[in-house]
C-alpha cells in the first residue's frame, strides 16, 4: 500500500535524526513526494570502509533519482541499533524496509514484526541466516563465497611451483558477518586442497583500516615468516600495508597481499605494487535496490536472490581501470 507522507511527519523524523534518537535521517525525493511515491526505511551497517561510503552514496543518489523517499539510519556497526531502526520504520509505516545486516544471526523476531505489519523487507549486500525465507522478499548482493574462492584460486596459481610451505595470515571482516564467514569459507575450500598452504594466524580486523593495521602489527611480531596476507577487504589490507612498511618489509614483495572490494585506494595500492590481487565486490547496489523496492511495493514477483556481477584485478588491470574507477 502506498502512503502519503505529510510534511509534519517528515520534519519530525529529521528532528529525531538530529537529536540522536534512532539515528534516522530523512531525505526528500528530489522530484517531490507525489501520491504514488514510496517511502523506504534503509538501515545501513555504518561507515567502516571505503566500500560502505560508496554503497551509502549509491543508495542515497539512486533513491533521489528514482523518486523514493529515503529514511536513512546508520547503525555504527551495532546490531541493536539496526533492530531499533527497523522497529522505528515499522512504527512509521514505511512502504518497504531495506537493510544490510551487520551480522547474520538474530533477526527472526524483528523480521516477523515487519511481516505482521505487512511491510516487505529487502536484504541488501549481506544475508541473514533465518530459516524462514518468507521473512524477506529478496536478497540483493554479492556471492561472498565465490569472492573467497577467487582469492584462493589466485593464490594456488601464484604458488603452483612452490615446494615449501606457504604461510598465510588472514584479516577477517566483522565477526559473525556474512562477508567474513563466506570469504573465509570460500578461500579455505580452495587452498585446502593443497597441504602446503597454511593459515598460521587469522583474526578479525572489523573491516577497518585502523584495526587492520593493529592486528597486522601483532601478526608480524609473533610470526617472523609470513608469505601471504589475505584481507577480507581493501581497508584492512591498506592498514596492514602500513604495519608491514613499519616493520621494514616491502608489501607486495616480501609479503604478497590479496584483498576484496576494489575501491579506489585499494586499486591505487594494487597499481603501485603494494597489493598483488583484488577480488571485486561492487557497492553500487542502489539502482537495482530501487527497482526491486518499487516492484515489491506493487506486489509484483521478484527473484529471491539477485547476485551482483563482479570481476578481479591484477596489478596491470588496476593501472588500466583506475582512471575510470567510480568509487
Ligand atoms: O558487506 C560488504 C563488506 O562490508 C565490504 O567488503 C567491506 O569493505 C564492508 O565493510
mmCIF file of C-alpha atoms and ligand atoms in Angstrom:
data_model
loop_
_atom_site.group_PDB
_atom_site.id
_atom_site.type_symbol
_atom_site.label_atom_id
_atom_site.label_comp_id
_atom_site.label_asym_id
_atom_site.label_seq_id
_atom_site.Cartn_x
_atom_site.Cartn_y
_atom_site.Cartn_z
ATOM 1 C CA UNK A 1 0.000 0.000 0.000
ATOM 2 C CA UNK A 2 1.372 3.406 -0.935
ATOM 3 C CA UNK A 3 1.263 6.097 1.681
ATOM 4 C CA UNK A 4 1.333 9.876 1.667
ATOM 5 C CA UNK A 5 3.952 11.419 3.950
ATOM 6 C CA UNK A 6 2.875 14.703 5.488
ATOM 7 C CA UNK A 7 5.440 17.473 5.879
ATOM 8 C CA UNK A 8 4.844 17.283 9.614
ATOM 9 C CA UNK A 9 5.916 13.631 9.875
ATOM 10 C CA UNK A 10 8.937 14.223 7.640
ATOM 11 C CA UNK A 11 10.032 17.171 9.810
ATOM 12 C CA UNK A 12 9.618 15.087 12.970
ATOM 13 C CA UNK A 13 11.851 12.356 11.531
ATOM 14 C CA UNK A 14 14.545 14.860 10.578
ATOM 15 C CA UNK A 15 14.416 16.266 14.118
ATOM 16 C CA UNK A 16 14.719 12.765 15.576
ATOM 17 C CA UNK A 17 17.799 12.225 13.372
ATOM 18 C CA UNK A 18 19.398 15.484 14.524
ATOM 19 C CA UNK A 19 18.766 14.781 18.183
ATOM 20 C CA UNK A 20 20.223 11.257 18.157
ATOM 21 C CA UNK A 21 17.044 9.153 18.561
ATOM 22 C CA UNK A 22 17.387 6.055 16.395
ATOM 23 C CA UNK A 23 19.878 7.838 14.148
ATOM 24 C CA UNK A 24 17.440 8.146 11.266
ATOM 25 C CA UNK A 25 17.573 10.981 8.779
ATOM 26 C CA UNK A 26 15.042 11.571 6.035
ATOM 27 C CA UNK A 27 15.842 12.746 2.520
ATOM 28 C CA UNK A 28 13.379 14.174 0.034
ATOM 29 C CA UNK A 29 12.900 12.527 -3.315
ATOM 30 C CA UNK A 30 14.219 15.495 -5.280
ATOM 31 C CA UNK A 31 11.266 15.018 -7.631
ATOM 32 C CA UNK A 32 8.672 15.826 -4.971
ATOM 33 C CA UNK A 33 6.923 13.104 -2.978
ATOM 34 C CA UNK A 34 3.799 12.612 -5.044
ATOM 35 C CA UNK A 35 0.790 10.442 -4.149
ATOM 36 C CA UNK A 36 2.406 7.321 -5.587
ATOM 37 C CA UNK A 37 5.885 7.921 -4.199
ATOM 38 C CA UNK A 38 7.197 5.175 -1.969
ATOM 39 C CA UNK A 39 8.885 5.520 1.399
ATOM 40 C CA UNK A 40 11.884 3.291 2.115
ATOM 41 C CA UNK A 41 13.428 2.789 5.534
ATOM 42 C CA UNK A 42 17.094 1.888 4.979
ATOM 43 C CA UNK A 43 19.313 0.662 7.814
ATOM 44 C CA UNK A 44 22.978 0.851 6.880
ATOM 45 C CA UNK A 45 25.750 -1.072 8.691
ATOM 46 C CA UNK A 46 27.876 2.018 9.371
ATOM 47 C CA UNK A 47 30.760 3.855 7.713
ATOM 48 C CA UNK A 48 33.525 1.368 8.412
ATOM 49 C CA UNK A 49 35.154 1.274 4.980
ATOM 50 C CA UNK A 50 35.550 2.979 1.622
ATOM 51 C CA UNK A 51 33.192 0.327 0.243
ATOM 52 C CA UNK A 52 30.497 1.319 2.735
ATOM 53 C CA UNK A 53 30.821 5.037 1.893
ATOM 54 C CA UNK A 54 30.383 4.252 -1.805
ATOM 55 C CA UNK A 55 27.407 1.996 -1.037
ATOM 56 C CA UNK A 56 25.668 4.698 1.030
ATOM 57 C CA UNK A 57 26.213 7.232 -1.771
ATOM 58 C CA UNK A 58 24.810 4.804 -4.340
ATOM 59 C CA UNK A 59 21.674 4.146 -2.258
ATOM 60 C CA UNK A 60 21.068 7.826 -1.495
ATOM 61 C CA UNK A 61 21.615 9.029 -5.073
ATOM 62 C CA UNK A 62 19.528 6.221 -6.573
ATOM 63 C CA UNK A 63 16.650 6.921 -4.187
ATOM 64 C CA UNK A 64 16.689 10.554 -5.250
ATOM 65 C CA UNK A 65 16.627 9.806 -8.959
ATOM 66 C CA UNK A 66 14.018 7.045 -8.561
ATOM 67 C CA UNK A 67 11.703 9.375 -6.595
ATOM 68 C CA UNK A 68 11.918 7.220 -3.478
ATOM 69 C CA UNK A 69 11.616 8.938 -0.091
ATOM 70 C CA UNK A 70 14.534 7.543 1.924
ATOM 71 C CA UNK A 71 14.685 7.338 5.699
ATOM 72 C CA UNK A 72 18.341 6.516 6.263
ATOM 73 C CA UNK A 73 19.751 5.184 9.505
ATOM 74 C CA UNK A 74 23.439 4.475 10.317
ATOM 75 C CA UNK A 75 23.845 1.603 12.818
ATOM 76 C CA UNK A 76 27.506 2.267 13.594
ATOM 77 C CA UNK A 77 28.263 -1.462 13.233
ATOM 78 C CA UNK A 78 25.871 -2.422 16.063
ATOM 79 C CA UNK A 79 23.056 -4.934 15.626
ATOM 80 C CA UNK A 80 20.989 -3.378 18.445
ATOM 81 C CA UNK A 81 20.974 -0.053 16.551
ATOM 82 C CA UNK A 82 19.733 -1.817 13.417
ATOM 83 C CA UNK A 83 16.940 -3.561 15.307
ATOM 84 C CA UNK A 84 15.940 -0.217 16.842
ATOM 85 C CA UNK A 85 15.907 1.407 13.381
ATOM 86 C CA UNK A 86 13.831 -1.420 11.881
ATOM 87 C CA UNK A 87 11.249 -1.076 14.706
ATOM 88 C CA UNK A 88 11.134 2.671 14.120
ATOM 89 C CA UNK A 89 10.490 2.098 10.383
ATOM 90 C CA UNK A 90 7.671 -0.320 11.259
ATOM 91 C CA UNK A 91 6.141 2.244 13.618
ATOM 92 C CA UNK A 92 6.351 4.915 10.908
ATOM 93 C CA UNK A 93 4.585 2.518 8.497
ATOM 94 C CA UNK A 94 7.130 2.887 5.685
ATOM 95 C CA UNK A 95 6.255 1.133 2.410
ATOM 96 C CA UNK A 96 9.386 -1.015 2.305
ATOM 97 C CA UNK A 97 12.375 -1.730 4.530
ATOM 98 C CA UNK A 98 15.837 -2.421 3.128
ATOM 99 C CA UNK A 99 18.835 -3.227 5.261
ATOM 100 C CA UNK A 100 22.357 -4.554 5.205
ATOM 101 C CA UNK A 101 22.572 -6.772 8.306
ATOM 102 C CA UNK A 102 25.754 -6.225 10.294
ATOM 103 C CA UNK A 103 25.774 -9.901 11.370
ATOM 104 C CA UNK A 104 23.913 -12.953 10.018
ATOM 105 C CA UNK A 105 22.102 -14.193 13.147
ATOM 106 C CA UNK A 106 19.378 -12.855 15.409
ATOM 107 C CA UNK A 107 16.898 -11.243 13.024
ATOM 108 C CA UNK A 108 13.839 -13.503 13.164
ATOM 109 C CA UNK A 109 11.871 -11.584 15.804
ATOM 110 C CA UNK A 110 12.136 -8.163 14.199
ATOM 111 C CA UNK A 111 11.600 -9.566 10.688
ATOM 112 C CA UNK A 112 8.431 -11.264 11.952
ATOM 113 C CA UNK A 113 7.271 -7.904 13.314
ATOM 114 C CA UNK A 114 7.743 -6.355 9.850
ATOM 115 C CA UNK A 115 5.888 -9.264 8.243
ATOM 116 C CA UNK A 116 2.982 -8.900 10.704
ATOM 117 C CA UNK A 117 2.843 -5.182 9.842
ATOM 118 C CA UNK A 118 2.750 -6.203 6.128
ATOM 119 C CA UNK A 119 5.908 -4.249 5.321
ATOM 120 C CA UNK A 120 8.089 -6.039 2.751
ATOM 121 C CA UNK A 121 11.786 -6.370 3.567
ATOM 122 C CA UNK A 122 14.707 -6.451 1.129
ATOM 123 C CA UNK A 123 18.138 -7.641 2.229
ATOM 124 C CA UNK A 124 20.887 -5.725 0.533
ATOM 125 C CA UNK A 125 24.630 -6.524 0.469
ATOM 126 C CA UNK A 126 24.597 -9.016 3.396
ATOM 127 C CA UNK A 127 22.492 -12.072 4.171
ATOM 128 C CA UNK A 128 20.728 -13.289 7.320
ATOM 129 C CA UNK A 129 20.698 -16.945 8.424
ATOM 130 C CA UNK A 130 16.933 -17.092 9.138
ATOM 131 C CA UNK A 131 15.471 -20.479 8.181
ATOM 132 C CA UNK A 132 12.175 -18.818 7.247
ATOM 133 C CA UNK A 133 12.965 -17.147 3.940
ATOM 134 C CA UNK A 134 9.427 -15.748 3.692
ATOM 135 C CA UNK A 135 10.602 -13.095 6.197
ATOM 136 C CA UNK A 136 12.180 -11.166 3.318
ATOM 137 C CA UNK A 137 11.279 -10.730 -0.350
ATOM 138 C CA UNK A 138 14.701 -10.855 -1.914
ATOM 139 C CA UNK A 139 18.410 -10.619 -1.224
ATOM 140 C CA UNK A 140 20.458 -8.348 -3.485
ATOM 141 C CA UNK A 141 24.247 -8.556 -3.212
ATOM 142 C CA UNK A 142 27.499 -10.324 -3.955
ATOM 143 C CA UNK A 143 28.310 -14.002 -3.696
ATOM 144 C CA UNK A 144 30.863 -13.750 -0.884
ATOM 145 C CA UNK A 145 31.793 -17.456 -1.005
ATOM 146 C CA UNK A 146 32.679 -17.022 -4.660
ATOM 147 C CA UNK A 147 34.808 -13.978 -3.777
ATOM 148 C CA UNK A 148 36.761 -16.064 -1.246
ATOM 149 C CA UNK A 149 37.218 -18.800 -3.853
ATOM 150 C CA UNK A 150 38.579 -16.317 -6.400
ATOM 151 C CA UNK A 151 41.127 -15.110 -3.829
ATOM 152 C CA UNK A 152 42.155 -18.724 -3.167
ATOM 153 C CA UNK A 153 42.393 -19.571 -6.884
ATOM 154 C CA UNK A 154 44.828 -16.720 -7.488
ATOM 155 C CA UNK A 155 46.993 -17.918 -4.617
ATOM 156 C CA UNK A 156 47.028 -21.528 -5.816
ATOM 157 C CA UNK A 157 48.096 -20.393 -9.295
ATOM 158 C CA UNK A 158 50.711 -17.958 -7.937
ATOM 159 C CA UNK A 159 52.371 -20.688 -5.845
ATOM 160 C CA UNK A 160 51.795 -23.631 -8.183
ATOM 161 C CA UNK A 161 55.521 -24.421 -8.439
ATOM 162 C CA UNK A 162 56.355 -23.805 -4.770
ATOM 163 C CA UNK A 163 57.528 -26.813 -2.787
ATOM 164 C CA UNK A 164 57.924 -25.157 0.647
ATOM 165 C CA UNK A 165 55.001 -24.364 2.934
ATOM 166 C CA UNK A 166 53.186 -21.075 2.189
ATOM 167 C CA UNK A 167 52.453 -19.227 5.442
ATOM 168 C CA UNK A 168 49.271 -17.202 5.239
ATOM 169 C CA UNK A 169 47.799 -14.693 7.706
ATOM 170 C CA UNK A 170 44.146 -13.716 7.394
ATOM 171 C CA UNK A 171 42.431 -10.482 8.397
ATOM 172 C CA UNK A 172 38.765 -11.366 8.783
ATOM 173 C CA UNK A 173 35.867 -8.934 8.459
ATOM 174 C CA UNK A 174 33.402 -8.239 11.262
ATOM 175 C CA UNK A 175 32.873 -11.368 13.364
ATOM 176 C CA UNK A 176 29.591 -13.061 12.511
ATOM 177 C CA UNK A 177 29.000 -11.035 9.328
ATOM 178 C CA UNK A 178 28.127 -12.802 6.083
ATOM 179 C CA UNK A 179 31.170 -11.485 4.159
ATOM 180 C CA UNK A 180 33.568 -12.581 6.939
ATOM 181 C CA UNK A 181 32.012 -16.045 7.219
ATOM 182 C CA UNK A 182 31.727 -16.630 3.475
ATOM 183 C CA UNK A 183 35.010 -15.129 2.302
ATOM 184 C CA UNK A 184 36.803 -17.261 4.890
ATOM 185 C CA UNK A 185 34.928 -20.420 3.844
ATOM 186 C CA UNK A 186 35.415 -19.934 0.072
ATOM 187 C CA UNK A 187 39.140 -19.244 0.460
ATOM 188 C CA UNK A 188 39.685 -22.181 2.851
ATOM 189 C CA UNK A 189 37.868 -24.550 0.480
ATOM 190 C CA UNK A 190 40.149 -23.735 -2.451
ATOM 191 C CA UNK A 191 43.504 -23.659 -0.641
ATOM 192 C CA UNK A 192 42.521 -26.672 1.493
ATOM 193 C CA UNK A 193 43.153 -28.959 -1.483
ATOM 194 C CA UNK A 194 46.925 -28.493 -1.061
ATOM 195 C CA UNK A 195 48.502 -29.001 2.414
ATOM 196 C CA UNK A 196 51.410 -26.652 1.633
ATOM 197 C CA UNK A 197 49.028 -23.710 2.209
ATOM 198 C CA UNK A 198 48.914 -22.996 5.930
ATOM 199 C CA UNK A 199 46.828 -20.307 7.623
ATOM 200 C CA UNK A 200 49.148 -19.557 10.544
ATOM 201 C CA UNK A 201 47.058 -16.736 12.060
ATOM 202 C CA UNK A 202 43.521 -15.471 11.487
ATOM 203 C CA UNK A 203 41.803 -12.681 13.370
ATOM 204 C CA UNK A 204 39.148 -10.034 12.840
ATOM 205 C CA UNK A 205 40.101 -6.516 11.769
ATOM 206 C CA UNK A 206 36.433 -5.465 11.764
ATOM 207 C CA UNK A 207 36.693 -4.247 8.147
ATOM 208 C CA UNK A 208 38.505 -1.060 9.273
ATOM 209 C CA UNK A 209 41.887 0.345 8.304
ATOM 210 C CA UNK A 210 42.868 1.085 11.928
ATOM 211 C CA UNK A 211 42.090 -2.431 13.151
ATOM 212 C CA UNK A 212 43.760 -3.971 10.082
ATOM 213 C CA UNK A 213 46.980 -2.134 10.974
ATOM 214 C CA UNK A 214 46.766 -3.060 14.653
ATOM 215 C CA UNK A 215 46.161 -6.782 14.035
ATOM 216 C CA UNK A 216 48.827 -6.972 11.312
ATOM 217 C CA UNK A 217 51.369 -5.440 13.721
ATOM 218 C CA UNK A 218 50.573 -8.232 16.187
ATOM 219 C CA UNK A 219 50.801 -10.885 13.422
ATOM 220 C CA UNK A 220 54.237 -9.578 12.407
ATOM 221 C CA UNK A 221 55.517 -9.656 15.966
ATOM 222 C CA UNK A 222 54.540 -13.264 16.595
ATOM 223 C CA UNK A 223 55.158 -14.694 13.097
ATOM 224 C CA UNK A 224 58.530 -13.916 11.506
ATOM 225 C CA UNK A 225 57.820 -15.923 8.327
ATOM 226 C CA UNK A 226 54.654 -14.561 6.736
ATOM 227 C CA UNK A 227 54.453 -15.163 2.979
ATOM 228 C CA UNK A 228 50.907 -14.003 2.241
ATOM 229 C CA UNK A 229 48.219 -11.762 3.717
ATOM 230 C CA UNK A 230 44.593 -12.404 2.790
ATOM 231 C CA UNK A 231 42.470 -9.441 3.946
ATOM 232 C CA UNK A 232 38.682 -9.633 3.658
ATOM 233 C CA UNK A 233 38.582 -6.024 2.438
ATOM 234 C CA UNK A 234 40.806 -3.305 0.966
ATOM 235 C CA UNK A 235 40.696 -1.096 4.048
ATOM 236 C CA UNK A 236 42.153 -3.740 6.351
ATOM 237 C CA UNK A 237 44.743 -4.524 3.656
ATOM 238 C CA UNK A 238 45.700 -0.840 3.467
ATOM 239 C CA UNK A 239 46.086 -0.663 7.250
ATOM 240 C CA UNK A 240 48.205 -3.823 7.129
ATOM 241 C CA UNK A 241 50.446 -2.267 4.461
ATOM 242 C CA UNK A 242 51.307 0.499 6.949
ATOM 243 C CA UNK A 243 52.183 -2.153 9.545
ATOM 244 C CA UNK A 244 54.325 -4.114 7.061
ATOM 245 C CA UNK A 245 56.214 -0.980 5.998
ATOM 246 C CA UNK A 246 56.608 -0.030 9.669
ATOM 247 C CA UNK A 247 58.267 -3.423 10.250
ATOM 248 C CA UNK A 248 60.788 -2.659 7.476
ATOM 249 C CA UNK A 249 59.290 -5.093 4.936
ATOM 250 C CA UNK A 250 58.025 -4.401 1.417
ATOM 251 C CA UNK A 251 54.307 -5.090 0.896
ATOM 252 C CA UNK A 252 53.570 -6.908 -2.349
ATOM 253 C CA UNK A 253 57.111 -8.352 -2.477
ATOM 254 C CA UNK A 254 58.182 -9.641 0.965
ATOM 255 C CA UNK A 255 54.556 -10.365 1.791
ATOM 256 C CA UNK A 256 52.066 -10.947 -1.041
ATOM 257 C CA UNK A 257 48.679 -9.349 -0.412
ATOM 258 C CA UNK A 258 45.211 -10.320 -1.639
ATOM 259 C CA UNK A 259 42.187 -8.175 -0.732
ATOM 260 C CA UNK A 260 38.497 -7.868 -1.614
ATOM 261 C CA UNK A 261 36.487 -4.796 -2.778
ATOM 262 C CA UNK A 262 38.482 -2.825 -5.399
ATOM 263 C CA UNK A 263 37.748 0.659 -4.073
ATOM 264 C CA UNK A 264 39.969 3.430 -5.475
ATOM 265 C CA UNK A 265 42.525 3.414 -2.624
ATOM 266 C CA UNK A 266 42.884 -0.350 -2.915
ATOM 267 C CA UNK A 267 43.230 -0.156 -6.692
ATOM 268 C CA UNK A 268 45.908 2.540 -6.326
ATOM 269 C CA UNK A 269 47.890 0.304 -3.944
ATOM 270 C CA UNK A 270 47.456 -2.563 -6.431
ATOM 271 C CA UNK A 271 48.706 -0.400 -9.316
ATOM 272 C CA UNK A 272 51.638 0.707 -7.114
ATOM 273 C CA UNK A 273 52.631 -2.929 -6.498
ATOM 274 C CA UNK A 274 51.783 -2.950 -2.772
ATOM 275 C CA UNK A 275 48.802 -5.294 -3.243
ATOM 276 C CA UNK A 276 49.076 -8.269 -5.617
ATOM 277 C CA UNK A 277 45.461 -9.123 -6.420
ATOM 278 C CA UNK A 278 41.986 -7.735 -5.662
ATOM 279 C CA UNK A 279 38.661 -9.535 -5.927
ATOM 280 C CA UNK A 280 35.949 -7.021 -6.771
ATOM 281 C CA UNK A 281 32.880 -6.535 -4.579
ATOM 282 C CA UNK A 282 30.639 -3.873 -6.085
ATOM 283 C CA UNK A 283 28.975 -1.362 -3.723
ATOM 284 C CA UNK A 284 26.852 0.162 -6.498
ATOM 285 C CA UNK A 285 23.653 -1.582 -5.437
ATOM 286 C CA UNK A 286 21.403 1.496 -5.341
ATOM 287 C CA UNK A 287 19.750 1.394 -8.800
ATOM 288 C CA UNK A 288 18.837 -2.329 -8.551
ATOM 289 C CA UNK A 289 17.618 -1.830 -4.989
ATOM 290 C CA UNK A 290 15.213 0.935 -6.054
ATOM 291 C CA UNK A 291 13.847 -1.191 -8.936
ATOM 292 C CA UNK A 292 13.265 -4.140 -6.605
ATOM 293 C CA UNK A 293 11.661 -1.891 -3.982
ATOM 294 C CA UNK A 294 9.149 -0.473 -6.467
ATOM 295 C CA UNK A 295 8.229 -3.985 -7.575
ATOM 296 C CA UNK A 296 7.743 -5.459 -4.096
ATOM 297 C CA UNK A 297 5.650 -2.460 -3.008
ATOM 298 C CA UNK A 298 3.380 -3.066 -6.032
ATOM 299 C CA UNK A 299 3.140 -6.731 -5.024
ATOM 300 C CA UNK A 300 5.000 -7.913 -8.132
ATOM 301 C CA UNK A 301 7.109 -11.085 -8.054
ATOM 302 C CA UNK A 302 10.865 -10.581 -7.738
ATOM 303 C CA UNK A 303 13.640 -13.200 -7.845
ATOM 304 C CA UNK A 304 14.521 -14.400 -4.324
ATOM 305 C CA UNK A 305 18.242 -13.834 -4.979
ATOM 306 C CA UNK A 306 19.877 -11.191 -7.170
ATOM 307 C CA UNK A 307 23.644 -11.699 -7.438
ATOM 308 C CA UNK A 308 25.899 -8.755 -8.256
ATOM 309 C CA UNK A 309 28.226 -9.119 -11.263
ATOM 310 C CA UNK A 310 31.885 -8.751 -10.346
ATOM 311 C CA UNK A 311 35.402 -9.241 -11.648
ATOM 312 C CA UNK A 312 39.005 -9.472 -10.357
ATOM 313 C CA UNK A 313 42.054 -7.249 -10.862
ATOM 314 C CA UNK A 314 45.771 -7.890 -11.313
ATOM 315 C CA UNK A 315 48.294 -5.052 -10.955
ATOM 316 C CA UNK A 316 48.275 -4.398 -14.722
ATOM 317 C CA UNK A 317 44.479 -4.424 -14.883
ATOM 318 C CA UNK A 318 44.317 -1.953 -11.970
ATOM 319 C CA UNK A 319 46.516 0.516 -13.857
ATOM 320 C CA UNK A 320 44.105 0.397 -16.782
ATOM 321 C CA UNK A 321 40.916 0.561 -14.698
ATOM 322 C CA UNK A 322 41.946 3.313 -12.259
ATOM 323 C CA UNK A 323 41.306 6.401 -14.422
ATOM 324 C CA UNK A 324 37.641 5.490 -14.883
ATOM 325 C CA UNK A 325 37.007 3.919 -11.469
ATOM 326 C CA UNK A 326 33.790 5.354 -9.991
ATOM 327 C CA UNK A 327 34.484 4.693 -6.325
HETATM 328 O O1 LIG B 1 29.446 -6.300 3.155
HETATM 329 C C1 LIG B 1 30.409 -5.825 2.273
HETATM 330 C C2 LIG B 1 31.678 -5.551 3.018
HETATM 331 O O2 LIG B 1 31.438 -4.622 4.060
HETATM 332 C C3 LIG B 1 32.793 -4.929 2.230
HETATM 333 O O3 LIG B 1 33.592 -5.843 1.564
HETATM 334 C C4 LIG B 1 33.556 -4.246 3.305
HETATM 335 O O4 LIG B 1 34.527 -3.337 2.843
HETATM 336 C C5 LIG B 1 32.445 -3.622 4.026
HETATM 337 O O5 LIG B 1 32.754 -3.057 5.211
#
